[in-house]
mmCIF file of C-alpha atoms in Angstrom:
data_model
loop_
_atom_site.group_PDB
_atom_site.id
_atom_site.type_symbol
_atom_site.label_atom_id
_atom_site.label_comp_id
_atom_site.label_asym_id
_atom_site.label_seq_id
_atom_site.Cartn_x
_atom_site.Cartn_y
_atom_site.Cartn_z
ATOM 1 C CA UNK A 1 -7.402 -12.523 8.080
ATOM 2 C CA UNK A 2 -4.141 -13.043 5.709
ATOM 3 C CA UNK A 3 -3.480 -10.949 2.652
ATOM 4 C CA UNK A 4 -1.790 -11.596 -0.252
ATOM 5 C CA UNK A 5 0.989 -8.370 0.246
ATOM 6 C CA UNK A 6 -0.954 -6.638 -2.831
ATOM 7 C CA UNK A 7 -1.584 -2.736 -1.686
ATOM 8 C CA UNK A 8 -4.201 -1.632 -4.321
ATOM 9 C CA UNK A 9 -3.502 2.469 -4.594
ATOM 10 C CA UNK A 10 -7.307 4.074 -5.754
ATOM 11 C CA UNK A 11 -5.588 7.973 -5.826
ATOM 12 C CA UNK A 12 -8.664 10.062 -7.356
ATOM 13 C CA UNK A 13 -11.255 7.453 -6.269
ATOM 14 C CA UNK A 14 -14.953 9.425 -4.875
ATOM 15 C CA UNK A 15 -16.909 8.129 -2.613
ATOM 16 C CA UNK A 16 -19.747 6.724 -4.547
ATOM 17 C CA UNK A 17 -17.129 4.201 -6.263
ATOM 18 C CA UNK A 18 -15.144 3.255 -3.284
ATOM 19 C CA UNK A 19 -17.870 0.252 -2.571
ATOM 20 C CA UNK A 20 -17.914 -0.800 -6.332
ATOM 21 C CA UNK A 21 -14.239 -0.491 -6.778
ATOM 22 C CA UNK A 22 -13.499 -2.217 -3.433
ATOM 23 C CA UNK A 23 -15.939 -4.857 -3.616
ATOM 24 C CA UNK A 24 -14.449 -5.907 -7.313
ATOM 25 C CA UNK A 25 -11.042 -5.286 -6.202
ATOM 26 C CA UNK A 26 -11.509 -8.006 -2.864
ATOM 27 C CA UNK A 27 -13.742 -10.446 -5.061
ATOM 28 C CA UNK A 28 -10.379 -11.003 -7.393
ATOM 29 C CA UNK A 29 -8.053 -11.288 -4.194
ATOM 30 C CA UNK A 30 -6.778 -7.916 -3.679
ATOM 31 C CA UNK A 31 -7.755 -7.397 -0.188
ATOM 32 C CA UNK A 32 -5.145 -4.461 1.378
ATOM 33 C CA UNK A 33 -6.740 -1.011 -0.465
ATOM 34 C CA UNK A 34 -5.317 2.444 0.239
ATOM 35 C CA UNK A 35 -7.129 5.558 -0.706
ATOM 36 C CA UNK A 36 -4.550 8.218 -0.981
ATOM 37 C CA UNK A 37 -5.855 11.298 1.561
ATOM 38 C CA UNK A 38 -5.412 13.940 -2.046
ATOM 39 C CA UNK A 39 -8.605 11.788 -3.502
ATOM 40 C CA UNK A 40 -11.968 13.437 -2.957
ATOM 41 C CA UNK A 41 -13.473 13.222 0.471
ATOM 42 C CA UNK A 42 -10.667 10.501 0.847
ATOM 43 C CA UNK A 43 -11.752 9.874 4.316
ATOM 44 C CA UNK A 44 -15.894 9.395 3.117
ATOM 45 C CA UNK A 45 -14.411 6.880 0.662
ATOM 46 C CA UNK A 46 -12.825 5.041 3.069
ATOM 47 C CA UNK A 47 -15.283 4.815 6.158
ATOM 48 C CA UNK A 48 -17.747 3.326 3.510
ATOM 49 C CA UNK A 49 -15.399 0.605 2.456
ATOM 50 C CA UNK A 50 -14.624 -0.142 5.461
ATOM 51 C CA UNK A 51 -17.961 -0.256 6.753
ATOM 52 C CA UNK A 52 -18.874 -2.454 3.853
ATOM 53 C CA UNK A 53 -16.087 -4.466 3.629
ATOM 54 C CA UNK A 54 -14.377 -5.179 6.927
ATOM 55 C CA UNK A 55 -14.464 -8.218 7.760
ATOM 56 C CA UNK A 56 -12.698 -9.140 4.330
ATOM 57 C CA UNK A 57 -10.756 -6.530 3.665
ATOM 58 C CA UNK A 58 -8.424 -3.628 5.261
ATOM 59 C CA UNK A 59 -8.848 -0.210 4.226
ATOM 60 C CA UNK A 60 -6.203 2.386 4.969
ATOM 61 C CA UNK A 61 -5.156 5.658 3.673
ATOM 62 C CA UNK A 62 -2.429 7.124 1.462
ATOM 63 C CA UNK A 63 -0.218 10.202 1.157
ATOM 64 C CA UNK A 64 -0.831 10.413 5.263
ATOM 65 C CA UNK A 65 1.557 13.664 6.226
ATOM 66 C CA UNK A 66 0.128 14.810 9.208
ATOM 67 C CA UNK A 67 -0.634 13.401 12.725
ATOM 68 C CA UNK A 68 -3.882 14.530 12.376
ATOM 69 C CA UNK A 69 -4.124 12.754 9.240
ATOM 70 C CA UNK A 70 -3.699 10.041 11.090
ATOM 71 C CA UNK A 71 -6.190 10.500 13.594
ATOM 72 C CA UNK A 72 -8.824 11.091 10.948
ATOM 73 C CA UNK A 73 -8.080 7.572 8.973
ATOM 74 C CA UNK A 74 -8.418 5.838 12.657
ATOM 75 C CA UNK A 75 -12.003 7.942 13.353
ATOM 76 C CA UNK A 76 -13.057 6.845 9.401
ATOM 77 C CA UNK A 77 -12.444 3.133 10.367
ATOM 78 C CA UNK A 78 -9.066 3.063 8.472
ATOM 79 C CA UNK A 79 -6.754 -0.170 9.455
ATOM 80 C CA UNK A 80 -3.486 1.376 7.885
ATOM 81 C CA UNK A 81 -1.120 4.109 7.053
ATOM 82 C CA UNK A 82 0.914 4.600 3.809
ATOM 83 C CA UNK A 83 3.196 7.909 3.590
ATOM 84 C CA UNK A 84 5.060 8.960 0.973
ATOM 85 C CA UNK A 85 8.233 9.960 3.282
ATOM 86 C CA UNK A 86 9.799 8.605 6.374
ATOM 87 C CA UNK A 87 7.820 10.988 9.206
ATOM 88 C CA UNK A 88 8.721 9.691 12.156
ATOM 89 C CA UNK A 89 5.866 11.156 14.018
ATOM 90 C CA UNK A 90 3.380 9.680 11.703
ATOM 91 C CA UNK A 91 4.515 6.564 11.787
ATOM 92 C CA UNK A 92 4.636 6.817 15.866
ATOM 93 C CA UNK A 93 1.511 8.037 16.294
ATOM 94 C CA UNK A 94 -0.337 5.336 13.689
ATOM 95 C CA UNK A 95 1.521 2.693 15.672
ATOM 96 C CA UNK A 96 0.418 3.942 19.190
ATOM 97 C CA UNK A 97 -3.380 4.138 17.796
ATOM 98 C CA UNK A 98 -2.951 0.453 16.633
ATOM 99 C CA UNK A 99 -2.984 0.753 13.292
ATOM 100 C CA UNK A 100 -0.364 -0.549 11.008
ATOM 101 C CA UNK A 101 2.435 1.905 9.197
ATOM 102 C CA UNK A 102 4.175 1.819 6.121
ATOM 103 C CA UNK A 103 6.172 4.669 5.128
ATOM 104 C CA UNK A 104 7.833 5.228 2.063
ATOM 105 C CA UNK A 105 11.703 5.117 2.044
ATOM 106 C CA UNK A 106 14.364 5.094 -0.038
ATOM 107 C CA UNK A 107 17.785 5.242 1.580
ATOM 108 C CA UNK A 108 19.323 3.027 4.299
ATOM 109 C CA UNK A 109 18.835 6.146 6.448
ATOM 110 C CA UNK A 110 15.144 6.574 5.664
ATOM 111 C CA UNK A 111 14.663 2.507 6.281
ATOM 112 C CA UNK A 112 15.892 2.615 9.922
ATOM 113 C CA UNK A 113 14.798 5.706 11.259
ATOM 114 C CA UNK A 114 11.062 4.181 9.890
ATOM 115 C CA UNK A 115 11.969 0.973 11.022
ATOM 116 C CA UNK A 116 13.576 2.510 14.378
ATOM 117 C CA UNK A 117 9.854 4.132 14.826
ATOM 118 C CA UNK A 118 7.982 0.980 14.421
ATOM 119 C CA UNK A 119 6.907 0.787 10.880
ATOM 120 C CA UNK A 120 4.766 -1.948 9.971
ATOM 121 C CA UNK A 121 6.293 -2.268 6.514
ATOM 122 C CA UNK A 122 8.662 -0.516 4.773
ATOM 123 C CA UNK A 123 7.819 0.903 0.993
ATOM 124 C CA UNK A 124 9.913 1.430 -1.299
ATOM 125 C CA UNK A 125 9.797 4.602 -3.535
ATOM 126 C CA UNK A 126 9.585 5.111 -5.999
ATOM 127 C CA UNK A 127 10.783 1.611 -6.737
ATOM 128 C CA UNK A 128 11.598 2.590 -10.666
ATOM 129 C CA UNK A 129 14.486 4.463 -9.550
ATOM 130 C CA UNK A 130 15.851 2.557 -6.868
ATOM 131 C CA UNK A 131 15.332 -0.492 -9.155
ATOM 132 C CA UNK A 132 15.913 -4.355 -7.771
ATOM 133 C CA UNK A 133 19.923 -3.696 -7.833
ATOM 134 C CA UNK A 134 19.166 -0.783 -5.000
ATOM 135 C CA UNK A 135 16.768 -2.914 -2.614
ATOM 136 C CA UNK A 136 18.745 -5.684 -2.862
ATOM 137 C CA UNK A 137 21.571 -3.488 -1.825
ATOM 138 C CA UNK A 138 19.429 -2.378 1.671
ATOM 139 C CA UNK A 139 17.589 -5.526 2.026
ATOM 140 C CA UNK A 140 21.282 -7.059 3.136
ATOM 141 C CA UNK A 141 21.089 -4.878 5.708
ATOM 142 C CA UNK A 142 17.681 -4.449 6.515
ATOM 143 C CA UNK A 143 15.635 -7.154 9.410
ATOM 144 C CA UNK A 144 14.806 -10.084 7.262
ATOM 145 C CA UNK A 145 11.602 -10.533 8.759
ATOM 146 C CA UNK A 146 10.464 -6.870 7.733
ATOM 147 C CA UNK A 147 7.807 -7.161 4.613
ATOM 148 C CA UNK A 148 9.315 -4.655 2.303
ATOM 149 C CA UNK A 149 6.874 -3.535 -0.581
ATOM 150 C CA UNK A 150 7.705 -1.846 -4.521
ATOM 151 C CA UNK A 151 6.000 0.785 -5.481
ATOM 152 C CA UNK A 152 6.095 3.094 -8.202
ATOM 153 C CA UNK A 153 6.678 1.128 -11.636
ATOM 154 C CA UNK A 154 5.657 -2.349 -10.048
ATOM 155 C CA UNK A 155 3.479 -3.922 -11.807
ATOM 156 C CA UNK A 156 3.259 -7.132 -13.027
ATOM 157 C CA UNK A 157 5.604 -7.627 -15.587
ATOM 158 C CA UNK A 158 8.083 -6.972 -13.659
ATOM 159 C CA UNK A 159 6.863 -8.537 -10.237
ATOM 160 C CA UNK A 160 9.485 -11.491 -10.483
ATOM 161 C CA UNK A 161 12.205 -8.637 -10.550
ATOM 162 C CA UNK A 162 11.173 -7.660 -7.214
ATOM 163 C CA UNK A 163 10.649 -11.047 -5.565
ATOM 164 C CA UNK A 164 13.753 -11.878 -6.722
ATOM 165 C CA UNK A 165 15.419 -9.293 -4.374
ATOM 166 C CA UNK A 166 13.344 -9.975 -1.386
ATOM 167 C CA UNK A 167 10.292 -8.117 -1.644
ATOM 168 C CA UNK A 168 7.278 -9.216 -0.256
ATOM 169 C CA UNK A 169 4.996 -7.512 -2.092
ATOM 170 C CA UNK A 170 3.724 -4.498 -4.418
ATOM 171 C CA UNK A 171 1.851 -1.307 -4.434
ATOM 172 C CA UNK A 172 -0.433 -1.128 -7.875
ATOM 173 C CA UNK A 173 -1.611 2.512 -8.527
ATOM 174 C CA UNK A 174 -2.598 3.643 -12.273
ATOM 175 C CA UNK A 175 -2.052 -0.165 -12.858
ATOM 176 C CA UNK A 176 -4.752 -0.563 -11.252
ATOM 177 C CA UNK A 177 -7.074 1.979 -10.949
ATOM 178 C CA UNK A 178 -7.519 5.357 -12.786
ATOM 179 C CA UNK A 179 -10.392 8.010 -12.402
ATOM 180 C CA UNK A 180 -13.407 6.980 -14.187
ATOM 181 C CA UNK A 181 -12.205 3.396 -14.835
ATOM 182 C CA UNK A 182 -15.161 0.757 -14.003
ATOM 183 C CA UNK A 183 -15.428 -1.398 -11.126
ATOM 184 C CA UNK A 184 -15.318 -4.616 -13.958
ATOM 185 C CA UNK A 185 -11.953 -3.312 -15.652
ATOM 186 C CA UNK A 186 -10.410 -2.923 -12.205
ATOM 187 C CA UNK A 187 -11.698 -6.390 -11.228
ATOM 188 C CA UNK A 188 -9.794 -8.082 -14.533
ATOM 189 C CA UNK A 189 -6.886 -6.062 -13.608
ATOM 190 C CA UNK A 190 -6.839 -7.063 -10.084
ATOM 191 C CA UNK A 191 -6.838 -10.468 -11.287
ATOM 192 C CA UNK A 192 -4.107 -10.451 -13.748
ATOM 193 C CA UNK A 193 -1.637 -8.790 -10.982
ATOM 194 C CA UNK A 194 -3.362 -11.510 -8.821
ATOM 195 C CA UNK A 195 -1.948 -14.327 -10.950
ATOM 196 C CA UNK A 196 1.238 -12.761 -11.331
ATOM 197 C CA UNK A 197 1.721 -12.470 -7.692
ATOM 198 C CA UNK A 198 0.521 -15.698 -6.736
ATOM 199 C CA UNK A 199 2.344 -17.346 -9.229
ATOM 200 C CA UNK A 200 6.038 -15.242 -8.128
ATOM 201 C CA UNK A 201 5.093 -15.713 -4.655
ATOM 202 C CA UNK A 202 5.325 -19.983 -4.717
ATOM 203 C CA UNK A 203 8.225 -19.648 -7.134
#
């Protein structure tokens, strides 16, 4: 199964609209969704998308800080790992249950000790504050075969910014999805970011 390197970020989602809210989000091309672990019964949410949804989708989790965090994405049927910091021992253990990991870094330091671990990804964070002129400064540096990932003020106005400095892809939060905001709207705003990534991504 490819995936368009879109990370849709549902933080407050419940689990009666994780199906909905999935289902719209995969049906405009997003198909990568985190649902960060500090949304309600996170881990409900995302063992119903997944069982719903995965064989055209991955589900994974978000703001993962714990090993046992971990563990509890993998039991939930969870195919991924995003953490807001460079944990080392969540990033091994996600890898040795054989699930992918991308931690959020945001110093050359950060980059290889996740990378050094066996990150999947690496995401930058918050991307507004590193900006494009600070990941292109580590991306010199960094393995050029390493997906590397914006988040935090991506979105897609700016998407060419970030390609332009070697990014592979974007993480869409409040772009994307807010509490209470319908499974329709977050379809149409899928698709827009869809556009602008597909469009960025063959330039």
């Amino acid at each position: 199964m490819s995936h368009r390197h879109i990370i849709a970020i549902l933080r407050g989602i419940t689990p009666d609209e994780a199906v909905p809210v999935c289902t719209a989000l995969v049906e405009a091309g997003i198909t990568l969704i985190e649902v960060p672990l500090n949304s309600p019964n996170a881990t409900e949410s995302i063992s119903r998308a997944a069982a719903a949804l995965s064989d055209r989708a991955e589900i994974g989790a978000g703001t993962v800080l714990t090993e046992e965090d971990v563990h509890a994405v993998a039991q939930a049927g969870g195919t991924f790992i995003v953490s807001p910091d460079t944990n080392e021992l969540v990033i091994s253990e996600t890898v040795r249950l054989g699930l992918k990991s991308y931690p959020g870094v945001f110093s050359p330091t950060d980059a290889f000790r996740a990378i050094r671990a066996g990150a999947t990804g690496l995401k930058f964070f918050p991307a507004e504050v590193l900006g494009s002129k600070g990941i292109k400064a580590m991306k010199a540096v960094l393995p050029p075969d390493l997906p590397l990932y914006a988040v935090g003020g991506a979105n897609p106005d700016n998407f060419d910014e970030f390609f332009g400095v070697g990014c592979a892809g974007f993480g869409l939060g409040t772009y994307i999805y807010t509490p209470g905001r319908s499974a329709a709207e977050v379809g149409q705003r899928a698709a827009m970011a869809v556009a602008a990534y597909d469009k960025g991504a063959t330039a």
